[in-house]
mmCIF file with all atom_site columns, C-alpha atoms in Angstrom:
data_model
loop_
_atom_site.group_PDB
_atom_site.id
_atom_site.type_symbol
_atom_site.label_atom_id
_atom_site.label_alt_id
_atom_site.label_comp_id
_atom_site.label_asym_id
_atom_site.label_entity_id
_atom_site.label_seq_id
_atom_site.pdbx_PDB_ins_code
_atom_site.Cartn_x
_atom_site.Cartn_y
_atom_site.Cartn_z
_atom_site.occupancy
_atom_site.B_iso_or_equiv
_atom_site.pdbx_formal_charge
_atom_site.auth_seq_id
_atom_site.auth_comp_id
_atom_site.auth_asym_id
_atom_site.auth_atom_id
_atom_site.pdbx_PDB_model_num
ATOM 1   C CA . UNK A 1 1   ? -1.307  -13.749 23.054  1.00 0.00 ? 596 UNK A CA 1
ATOM 2   C CA . UNK A 1 2   ? -1.528  -16.709 25.389  1.00 0.00 ? 597 UNK A CA 1
ATOM 3   C CA . UNK A 1 3   ? -4.117  -19.273 24.376  1.00 0.00 ? 598 UNK A CA 1
ATOM 4   C CA . UNK A 1 4   ? -4.191  -18.288 20.726  1.00 0.00 ? 599 UNK A CA 1
ATOM 5   C CA . UNK A 1 5   ? -2.564  -20.051 17.812  1.00 0.00 ? 600 UNK A CA 1
ATOM 6   C CA . UNK A 1 6   ? -1.742  -18.371 14.528  1.00 0.00 ? 601 UNK A CA 1
ATOM 7   C CA . UNK A 1 7   ? -0.649  -19.628 11.154  1.00 0.00 ? 602 UNK A CA 1
ATOM 8   C CA . UNK A 1 8   ? 0.251   -17.875 7.928   1.00 0.00 ? 603 UNK A CA 1
ATOM 9   C CA . UNK A 1 9   ? -0.592  -19.678 4.706   1.00 0.00 ? 604 UNK A CA 1
ATOM 10  C CA . UNK A 1 10  ? 0.378   -18.958 1.113   1.00 0.00 ? 605 UNK A CA 1
ATOM 11  C CA . UNK A 1 11  ? -2.189  -18.987 -1.706  1.00 0.00 ? 606 UNK A CA 1
ATOM 12  C CA . UNK A 1 12  ? -1.770  -22.763 -2.070  1.00 0.00 ? 607 UNK A CA 1
ATOM 13  C CA . UNK A 1 13  ? -2.487  -23.360 1.640   1.00 0.00 ? 608 UNK A CA 1
ATOM 14  C CA . UNK A 1 14  ? 1.107   -24.071 2.697   1.00 0.00 ? 609 UNK A CA 1
ATOM 15  C CA . UNK A 1 15  ? 2.824   -22.483 5.695   1.00 0.00 ? 610 UNK A CA 1
ATOM 16  C CA . UNK A 1 16  ? 4.982   -19.526 4.681   1.00 0.00 ? 611 UNK A CA 1
ATOM 17  C CA . UNK A 1 17  ? 8.687   -19.307 5.483   1.00 0.00 ? 612 UNK A CA 1
ATOM 18  C CA . UNK A 1 18  ? 10.362  -16.288 7.105   1.00 0.00 ? 613 UNK A CA 1
ATOM 19  C CA . UNK A 1 19  ? 10.368  -13.350 4.720   1.00 0.00 ? 614 UNK A CA 1
ATOM 20  C CA . UNK A 1 20  ? 7.212   -14.499 2.908   1.00 0.00 ? 615 UNK A CA 1
ATOM 21  C CA . UNK A 1 21  ? 3.742   -12.956 2.974   1.00 0.00 ? 616 UNK A CA 1
ATOM 22  C CA . UNK A 1 22  ? 0.561   -14.953 3.375   1.00 0.00 ? 617 UNK A CA 1
ATOM 23  C CA . UNK A 1 23  ? -2.928  -15.124 4.821   1.00 0.00 ? 618 UNK A CA 1
ATOM 24  C CA . UNK A 1 24  ? -3.228  -14.870 8.613   1.00 0.00 ? 619 UNK A CA 1
ATOM 25  C CA . UNK A 1 25  ? -5.449  -17.364 10.406  1.00 0.00 ? 620 UNK A CA 1
ATOM 26  C CA . UNK A 1 26  ? -5.940  -17.755 14.141  1.00 0.00 ? 621 UNK A CA 1
ATOM 27  C CA . UNK A 1 27  ? -7.465  -20.213 16.552  1.00 0.00 ? 622 UNK A CA 1
ATOM 28  C CA . UNK A 1 28  ? -8.651  -19.947 20.126  1.00 0.00 ? 623 UNK A CA 1
ATOM 29  C CA . UNK A 1 29  ? -11.515 -21.073 22.322  1.00 0.00 ? 624 UNK A CA 1
ATOM 30  C CA . UNK A 1 30  ? -14.674 -20.125 20.459  1.00 0.00 ? 625 UNK A CA 1
ATOM 31  C CA . UNK A 1 31  ? -17.121 -18.300 22.683  1.00 0.00 ? 626 UNK A CA 1
ATOM 32  C CA . UNK A 1 32  ? -14.388 -17.432 25.198  1.00 0.00 ? 627 UNK A CA 1
ATOM 33  C CA . UNK A 1 33  ? -11.356 -15.960 23.453  1.00 0.00 ? 628 UNK A CA 1
ATOM 34  C CA . UNK A 1 34  ? -12.970 -15.622 20.048  1.00 0.00 ? 629 UNK A CA 1
ATOM 35  C CA . UNK A 1 35  ? -16.501 -14.948 18.983  1.00 0.00 ? 630 UNK A CA 1
ATOM 36  C CA . UNK A 1 36  ? -18.806 -17.952 18.803  1.00 0.00 ? 631 UNK A CA 1
ATOM 37  C CA . UNK A 1 37  ? -20.605 -17.213 15.543  1.00 0.00 ? 632 UNK A CA 1
ATOM 38  C CA . UNK A 1 38  ? -22.095 -14.671 13.181  1.00 0.00 ? 633 UNK A CA 1
ATOM 39  C CA . UNK A 1 39  ? -25.618 -14.797 14.591  1.00 0.00 ? 634 UNK A CA 1
ATOM 40  C CA . UNK A 1 40  ? -28.047 -16.041 11.981  1.00 0.00 ? 635 UNK A CA 1
ATOM 41  C CA . UNK A 1 41  ? -25.513 -15.767 9.153   1.00 0.00 ? 636 UNK A CA 1
ATOM 42  C CA . UNK A 1 42  ? -24.417 -19.233 8.076   1.00 0.00 ? 637 UNK A CA 1
ATOM 43  C CA . UNK A 1 43  ? -22.754 -17.873 4.903   1.00 0.00 ? 638 UNK A CA 1
ATOM 44  C CA . UNK A 1 44  ? -20.504 -15.560 6.939   1.00 0.00 ? 639 UNK A CA 1
ATOM 45  C CA . UNK A 1 45  ? -19.569 -18.475 9.192   1.00 0.00 ? 640 UNK A CA 1
ATOM 46  C CA . UNK A 1 46  ? -18.712 -20.648 6.191   1.00 0.00 ? 641 UNK A CA 1
ATOM 47  C CA . UNK A 1 47  ? -16.629 -17.881 4.611   1.00 0.00 ? 642 UNK A CA 1
ATOM 48  C CA . UNK A 1 48  ? -14.816 -16.981 7.855   1.00 0.00 ? 643 UNK A CA 1
ATOM 49  C CA . UNK A 1 49  ? -13.619 -20.366 9.059   1.00 0.00 ? 644 UNK A CA 1
ATOM 50  C CA . UNK A 1 50  ? -11.381 -22.902 7.345   1.00 0.00 ? 645 UNK A CA 1
ATOM 51  C CA . UNK A 1 51  ? -12.571 -26.498 7.230   1.00 0.00 ? 646 UNK A CA 1
ATOM 52  C CA . UNK A 1 52  ? -10.297 -27.338 10.182  1.00 0.00 ? 647 UNK A CA 1
ATOM 53  C CA . UNK A 1 53  ? -11.776 -24.550 12.353  1.00 0.00 ? 648 UNK A CA 1
ATOM 54  C CA . UNK A 1 54  ? -9.170  -21.815 11.958  1.00 0.00 ? 649 UNK A CA 1
ATOM 55  C CA . UNK A 1 55  ? -10.542 -18.248 11.699  1.00 0.00 ? 650 UNK A CA 1
ATOM 56  C CA . UNK A 1 56  ? -9.671  -16.554 8.404   1.00 0.00 ? 651 UNK A CA 1
ATOM 57  C CA . UNK A 1 57  ? -8.857  -12.979 9.425   1.00 0.00 ? 652 UNK A CA 1
ATOM 58  C CA . UNK A 1 58  ? -8.717  -11.522 5.913   1.00 0.00 ? 653 UNK A CA 1
ATOM 59  C CA . UNK A 1 59  ? -5.307  -10.020 6.690   1.00 0.00 ? 654 UNK A CA 1
ATOM 60  C CA . UNK A 1 60  ? -2.133  -10.557 4.711   1.00 0.00 ? 655 UNK A CA 1
ATOM 61  C CA . UNK A 1 61  ? 0.963   -10.512 6.887   1.00 0.00 ? 656 UNK A CA 1
ATOM 62  C CA . UNK A 1 62  ? 4.685   -11.072 6.449   1.00 0.00 ? 657 UNK A CA 1
ATOM 63  C CA . UNK A 1 63  ? 6.485   -13.539 8.713   1.00 0.00 ? 658 UNK A CA 1
ATOM 64  C CA . UNK A 1 64  ? 9.699   -11.821 9.749   1.00 0.00 ? 659 UNK A CA 1
ATOM 65  C CA . UNK A 1 65  ? 13.007  -13.627 10.346  1.00 0.00 ? 660 UNK A CA 1
ATOM 66  C CA . UNK A 1 66  ? 12.649  -13.051 14.126  1.00 0.00 ? 661 UNK A CA 1
ATOM 67  C CA . UNK A 1 67  ? 9.212   -14.704 14.258  1.00 0.00 ? 662 UNK A CA 1
ATOM 68  C CA . UNK A 1 68  ? 7.257   -11.456 14.547  1.00 0.00 ? 663 UNK A CA 1
ATOM 69  C CA . UNK A 1 69  ? 4.660   -10.624 11.918  1.00 0.00 ? 664 UNK A CA 1
ATOM 70  C CA . UNK A 1 70  ? 4.146   -7.412  9.980   1.00 0.00 ? 665 UNK A CA 1
ATOM 71  C CA . UNK A 1 71  ? 0.757   -6.403  8.600   1.00 0.00 ? 666 UNK A CA 1
ATOM 72  C CA . UNK A 1 72  ? 0.813   -6.171  4.788   1.00 0.00 ? 667 UNK A CA 1
ATOM 73  C CA . UNK A 1 73  ? -2.798  -5.468  3.752   1.00 0.00 ? 668 UNK A CA 1
ATOM 74  C CA . UNK A 1 74  ? -6.358  -6.712  3.858   1.00 0.00 ? 669 UNK A CA 1
ATOM 75  C CA . UNK A 1 75  ? -7.189  -9.477  1.377   1.00 0.00 ? 670 UNK A CA 1
ATOM 76  C CA . UNK A 1 76  ? -10.093 -7.421  0.044   1.00 0.00 ? 671 UNK A CA 1
ATOM 77  C CA . UNK A 1 77  ? -7.699  -4.518  -0.667  1.00 0.00 ? 672 UNK A CA 1
ATOM 78  C CA . UNK A 1 78  ? -5.343  -6.658  -2.737  1.00 0.00 ? 673 UNK A CA 1
ATOM 79  C CA . UNK A 1 79  ? -5.408  -6.073  -6.464  1.00 0.00 ? 674 UNK A CA 1
ATOM 80  C CA . UNK A 1 80  ? -4.806  -8.806  -9.031  1.00 0.00 ? 675 UNK A CA 1
ATOM 81  C CA . UNK A 1 81  ? -2.856  -7.048  -11.805 1.00 0.00 ? 676 UNK A CA 1
ATOM 82  C CA . UNK A 1 82  ? -1.799  -9.288  -14.679 1.00 0.00 ? 677 UNK A CA 1
ATOM 83  C CA . UNK A 1 83  ? -1.585  -12.300 -12.374 1.00 0.00 ? 678 UNK A CA 1
ATOM 84  C CA . UNK A 1 84  ? 0.412   -10.446 -9.693  1.00 0.00 ? 679 UNK A CA 1
ATOM 85  C CA . UNK A 1 85  ? -0.891  -9.665  -6.199  1.00 0.00 ? 680 UNK A CA 1
ATOM 86  C CA . UNK A 1 86  ? -0.513  -5.951  -5.520  1.00 0.00 ? 681 UNK A CA 1
ATOM 87  C CA . UNK A 1 87  ? -1.142  -4.380  -2.120  1.00 0.00 ? 682 UNK A CA 1
ATOM 88  C CA . UNK A 1 88  ? -3.134  -1.167  -2.385  1.00 0.00 ? 683 UNK A CA 1
ATOM 89  C CA . UNK A 1 89  ? -1.306  0.062   0.729   1.00 0.00 ? 684 UNK A CA 1
ATOM 90  C CA . UNK A 1 90  ? 2.066   -0.154  -1.063  1.00 0.00 ? 685 UNK A CA 1
ATOM 91  C CA . UNK A 1 91  ? 0.840   2.241   -3.759  1.00 0.00 ? 686 UNK A CA 1
ATOM 92  C CA . UNK A 1 92  ? -0.856  4.472   -1.174  1.00 0.00 ? 687 UNK A CA 1
ATOM 93  C CA . UNK A 1 93  ? 2.401   4.836   0.806   1.00 0.00 ? 688 UNK A CA 1
ATOM 94  C CA . UNK A 1 94  ? 4.145   6.163   -2.322  1.00 0.00 ? 689 UNK A CA 1
ATOM 95  C CA . UNK A 1 95  ? 1.293   8.543   -3.172  1.00 0.00 ? 690 UNK A CA 1
ATOM 96  C CA . UNK A 1 96  ? 1.130   9.863   0.399   1.00 0.00 ? 691 UNK A CA 1
ATOM 97  C CA . UNK A 1 97  ? 4.638   11.296  -0.022  1.00 0.00 ? 692 UNK A CA 1
ATOM 98  C CA . UNK A 1 98  ? 3.672   13.457  -3.019  1.00 0.00 ? 693 UNK A CA 1
ATOM 99  C CA . UNK A 1 99  ? 3.621   17.144  -2.023  1.00 0.00 ? 694 UNK A CA 1
ATOM 100 C CA . UNK A 1 100 ? 0.042   18.390  -2.090  1.00 0.00 ? 695 UNK A CA 1
ATOM 101 C CA . UNK A 1 101 ? -1.554  15.019  -1.269  1.00 0.00 ? 696 UNK A CA 1
ATOM 102 C CA . UNK A 1 102 ? -3.493  15.009  1.976   1.00 0.00 ? 697 UNK A CA 1
ATOM 103 C CA . UNK A 1 103 ? -4.874  11.454  1.726   1.00 0.00 ? 698 UNK A CA 1
ATOM 104 C CA . UNK A 1 104 ? -4.738  8.714   -0.932  1.00 0.00 ? 699 UNK A CA 1
ATOM 105 C CA . UNK A 1 105 ? -6.828  5.592   -1.522  1.00 0.00 ? 700 UNK A CA 1
ATOM 106 C CA . UNK A 1 106 ? -6.212  2.953   -4.190  1.00 0.00 ? 701 UNK A CA 1
ATOM 107 C CA . UNK A 1 107 ? -8.796  0.527   -5.535  1.00 0.00 ? 702 UNK A CA 1
ATOM 108 C CA . UNK A 1 108 ? -8.999  -1.786  -8.531  1.00 0.00 ? 703 UNK A CA 1
ATOM 109 C CA . UNK A 1 109 ? -10.863 -1.217  -11.751 1.00 0.00 ? 704 UNK A CA 1
ATOM 110 C CA . UNK A 1 110 ? -11.644 -4.010  -14.177 1.00 0.00 ? 705 UNK A CA 1
ATOM 111 C CA . UNK A 1 111 ? -9.194  -4.243  -17.046 1.00 0.00 ? 706 UNK A CA 1
ATOM 112 C CA . UNK A 1 112 ? -9.718  -6.366  -20.196 1.00 0.00 ? 707 UNK A CA 1
ATOM 113 C CA . UNK A 1 113 ? -6.139  -7.693  -20.338 1.00 0.00 ? 708 UNK A CA 1
ATOM 114 C CA . UNK A 1 114 ? -4.765  -7.360  -16.796 1.00 0.00 ? 709 UNK A CA 1
ATOM 115 C CA . UNK A 1 115 ? -7.898  -8.497  -14.901 1.00 0.00 ? 710 UNK A CA 1
ATOM 116 C CA . UNK A 1 116 ? -7.569  -5.446  -12.630 1.00 0.00 ? 711 UNK A CA 1
ATOM 117 C CA . UNK A 1 117 ? -5.668  -2.166  -12.732 1.00 0.00 ? 712 UNK A CA 1
ATOM 118 C CA . UNK A 1 118 ? -4.926  0.259   -9.878  1.00 0.00 ? 713 UNK A CA 1
ATOM 119 C CA . UNK A 1 119 ? -6.810  3.551   -9.695  1.00 0.00 ? 714 UNK A CA 1
ATOM 120 C CA . UNK A 1 120 ? -5.968  6.282   -7.184  1.00 0.00 ? 715 UNK A CA 1
ATOM 121 C CA . UNK A 1 121 ? -8.261  8.747   -5.454  1.00 0.00 ? 716 UNK A CA 1
ATOM 122 C CA . UNK A 1 122 ? -6.503  11.636  -3.692  1.00 0.00 ? 717 UNK A CA 1
ATOM 123 C CA . UNK A 1 123 ? -7.698  14.392  -1.422  1.00 0.00 ? 718 UNK A CA 1
ATOM 124 C CA . UNK A 1 124 ? -5.470  17.444  -1.916  1.00 0.00 ? 719 UNK A CA 1
ATOM 125 C CA . UNK A 1 125 ? -3.856  19.221  1.007   1.00 0.00 ? 720 UNK A CA 1
ATOM 126 C CA . UNK A 1 126 ? -6.032  21.985  2.470   1.00 0.00 ? 721 UNK A CA 1
ATOM 127 C CA . UNK A 1 127 ? -5.412  25.316  0.760   1.00 0.00 ? 722 UNK A CA 1
ATOM 128 C CA . UNK A 1 128 ? -3.616  23.799  -2.226  1.00 0.00 ? 723 UNK A CA 1
ATOM 129 C CA . UNK A 1 129 ? -3.733  26.414  -5.044  1.00 0.00 ? 724 UNK A CA 1
ATOM 130 C CA . UNK A 1 130 ? -5.840  25.602  -8.126  1.00 0.00 ? 725 UNK A CA 1
ATOM 131 C CA . UNK A 1 131 ? -2.868  25.129  -10.470 1.00 0.00 ? 726 UNK A CA 1
ATOM 132 C CA . UNK A 1 132 ? -1.165  22.735  -8.040  1.00 0.00 ? 727 UNK A CA 1
ATOM 133 C CA . UNK A 1 133 ? -4.452  20.857  -7.627  1.00 0.00 ? 728 UNK A CA 1
ATOM 134 C CA . UNK A 1 134 ? -4.739  20.459  -11.411 1.00 0.00 ? 729 UNK A CA 1
ATOM 135 C CA . UNK A 1 135 ? -1.128  19.214  -11.601 1.00 0.00 ? 730 UNK A CA 1
ATOM 136 C CA . UNK A 1 136 ? -1.648  16.693  -8.784  1.00 0.00 ? 731 UNK A CA 1
ATOM 137 C CA . UNK A 1 137 ? -2.606  13.685  -10.987 1.00 0.00 ? 732 UNK A CA 1
ATOM 138 C CA . UNK A 1 138 ? 0.592   13.982  -13.045 1.00 0.00 ? 733 UNK A CA 1
ATOM 139 C CA . UNK A 1 139 ? 2.690   14.488  -9.884  1.00 0.00 ? 734 UNK A CA 1
ATOM 140 C CA . UNK A 1 140 ? 1.172   11.312  -8.412  1.00 0.00 ? 735 UNK A CA 1
ATOM 141 C CA . UNK A 1 141 ? 1.861   9.354   -11.596 1.00 0.00 ? 736 UNK A CA 1
ATOM 142 C CA . UNK A 1 142 ? 5.443   10.645  -11.810 1.00 0.00 ? 737 UNK A CA 1
ATOM 143 C CA . UNK A 1 143 ? 6.166   9.577   -8.206  1.00 0.00 ? 738 UNK A CA 1
ATOM 144 C CA . UNK A 1 144 ? 4.621   6.159   -8.797  1.00 0.00 ? 739 UNK A CA 1
ATOM 145 C CA . UNK A 1 145 ? 6.586   5.651   -12.033 1.00 0.00 ? 740 UNK A CA 1
ATOM 146 C CA . UNK A 1 146 ? 9.793   6.526   -10.191 1.00 0.00 ? 741 UNK A CA 1
ATOM 147 C CA . UNK A 1 147 ? 9.226   4.223   -7.216  1.00 0.00 ? 742 UNK A CA 1
ATOM 148 C CA . UNK A 1 148 ? 6.991   1.348   -8.332  1.00 0.00 ? 743 UNK A CA 1
ATOM 149 C CA . UNK A 1 149 ? 7.041   -1.409  -10.929 1.00 0.00 ? 744 UNK A CA 1
ATOM 150 C CA . UNK A 1 150 ? 5.121   -0.456  -14.083 1.00 0.00 ? 745 UNK A CA 1
ATOM 151 C CA . UNK A 1 151 ? 2.163   -2.737  -13.338 1.00 0.00 ? 746 UNK A CA 1
ATOM 152 C CA . UNK A 1 152 ? 1.661   -1.031  -9.942  1.00 0.00 ? 747 UNK A CA 1
ATOM 153 C CA . UNK A 1 153 ? 1.371   2.493   -11.386 1.00 0.00 ? 748 UNK A CA 1
ATOM 154 C CA . UNK A 1 154 ? -2.241  3.742   -11.251 1.00 0.00 ? 749 UNK A CA 1
ATOM 155 C CA . UNK A 1 155 ? -3.993  3.861   -14.598 1.00 0.00 ? 750 UNK A CA 1
ATOM 156 C CA . UNK A 1 156 ? -6.049  6.848   -13.471 1.00 0.00 ? 751 UNK A CA 1
ATOM 157 C CA . UNK A 1 157 ? -5.867  9.432   -10.693 1.00 0.00 ? 752 UNK A CA 1
ATOM 158 C CA . UNK A 1 158 ? -8.961  11.242  -9.450  1.00 0.00 ? 753 UNK A CA 1
ATOM 159 C CA . UNK A 1 159 ? -8.669  14.348  -7.275  1.00 0.00 ? 754 UNK A CA 1
ATOM 160 C CA . UNK A 1 160 ? -11.635 14.470  -4.889  1.00 0.00 ? 755 UNK A CA 1
ATOM 161 C CA . UNK A 1 161 ? -12.681 16.752  -2.045  1.00 0.00 ? 756 UNK A CA 1
ATOM 162 C CA . UNK A 1 162 ? -13.720 13.881  0.204   1.00 0.00 ? 757 UNK A CA 1
ATOM 163 C CA . UNK A 1 163 ? -13.951 10.108  0.293   1.00 0.00 ? 758 UNK A CA 1
ATOM 164 C CA . UNK A 1 164 ? -16.749 7.898   1.542   1.00 0.00 ? 759 UNK A CA 1
ATOM 165 C CA . UNK A 1 165 ? -16.155 6.778   5.125   1.00 0.00 ? 760 UNK A CA 1
ATOM 166 C CA . UNK A 1 166 ? -17.186 3.846   7.272   1.00 0.00 ? 761 UNK A CA 1
ATOM 167 C CA . UNK A 1 167 ? -18.576 4.317   10.753  1.00 0.00 ? 762 UNK A CA 1
ATOM 168 C CA . UNK A 1 168 ? -14.986 4.138   12.054  1.00 0.00 ? 763 UNK A CA 1
ATOM 169 C CA . UNK A 1 169 ? -13.942 6.948   9.634   1.00 0.00 ? 764 UNK A CA 1
ATOM 170 C CA . UNK A 1 170 ? -11.879 4.581   7.497   1.00 0.00 ? 765 UNK A CA 1
ATOM 171 C CA . UNK A 1 171 ? -12.101 5.060   3.738   1.00 0.00 ? 766 UNK A CA 1
ATOM 172 C CA . UNK A 1 172 ? -14.997 2.914   2.480   1.00 0.00 ? 767 UNK A CA 1
ATOM 173 C CA . UNK A 1 173 ? -13.201 1.295   -0.437  1.00 0.00 ? 768 UNK A CA 1
ATOM 174 C CA . UNK A 1 174 ? -16.244 -0.734  -1.471  1.00 0.00 ? 769 UNK A CA 1
ATOM 175 C CA . UNK A 1 175 ? -18.036 2.565   -2.049  1.00 0.00 ? 770 UNK A CA 1
ATOM 176 C CA . UNK A 1 176 ? -15.042 3.925   -3.989  1.00 0.00 ? 771 UNK A CA 1
ATOM 177 C CA . UNK A 1 177 ? -15.155 0.831   -6.204  1.00 0.00 ? 772 UNK A CA 1
ATOM 178 C CA . UNK A 1 178 ? -18.887 1.413   -6.769  1.00 0.00 ? 773 UNK A CA 1
ATOM 179 C CA . UNK A 1 179 ? -18.263 5.077   -7.655  1.00 0.00 ? 774 UNK A CA 1
ATOM 180 C CA . UNK A 1 180 ? -15.481 4.029   -10.010 1.00 0.00 ? 775 UNK A CA 1
ATOM 181 C CA . UNK A 1 181 ? -17.801 1.552   -11.759 1.00 0.00 ? 776 UNK A CA 1
ATOM 182 C CA . UNK A 1 182 ? -20.373 4.349   -12.176 1.00 0.00 ? 777 UNK A CA 1
ATOM 183 C CA . UNK A 1 183 ? -17.712 6.643   -13.676 1.00 0.00 ? 778 UNK A CA 1
ATOM 184 C CA . UNK A 1 184 ? -16.747 3.883   -16.120 1.00 0.00 ? 779 UNK A CA 1
ATOM 185 C CA . UNK A 1 185 ? -20.388 3.394   -17.151 1.00 0.00 ? 780 UNK A CA 1
ATOM 186 C CA . UNK A 1 186 ? -20.868 7.148   -17.593 1.00 0.00 ? 781 UNK A CA 1
ATOM 187 C CA . UNK A 1 187 ? -17.621 7.359   -19.599 1.00 0.00 ? 782 UNK A CA 1
ATOM 188 C CA . UNK A 1 188 ? -18.736 4.525   -21.878 1.00 0.00 ? 783 UNK A CA 1
ATOM 189 C CA . UNK A 1 189 ? -22.119 6.174   -22.428 1.00 0.00 ? 784 UNK A CA 1
ATOM 190 C CA . UNK A 1 190 ? -20.672 9.648   -23.084 1.00 0.00 ? 785 UNK A CA 1
#
């Protein structure tokens, strides 16, 4: 919009070229077009603004050839699998097409060799018969193996009746990561 500047930087802090994906930052008049500050939270201010004053949105976007940008994912939803950046949304789009899946969510679990590995949570479609529900994890894995690179295929698939939600009804992925960590601890103890 008028009065705002944007830039898209790669992981090294360089401007991306058309066709590349990077971190979106924006700049405007603080206190007029953009918020002035996180009240009483100096750490949030430090984490949210680059040294030169640009706001770090936490979004990864692709700069298209025509100059428009396309949303790729949130930085916090990116997985680091064997040194590769993997967008959780890319895996979720594949899983969403599996018959019997009502809603997917992908988060990272710690992995001793890969750093992180994708894990999928899926809510089955309403009224899905028991046998189809039980077969859902393998159906999800088969679809992912057919359409994604090996390192993007979830290492585990959990079928759940509901997912934790934020106040805006978005999936609370931080809570899913916490639940996953608890499952891993319980699995190690059992």
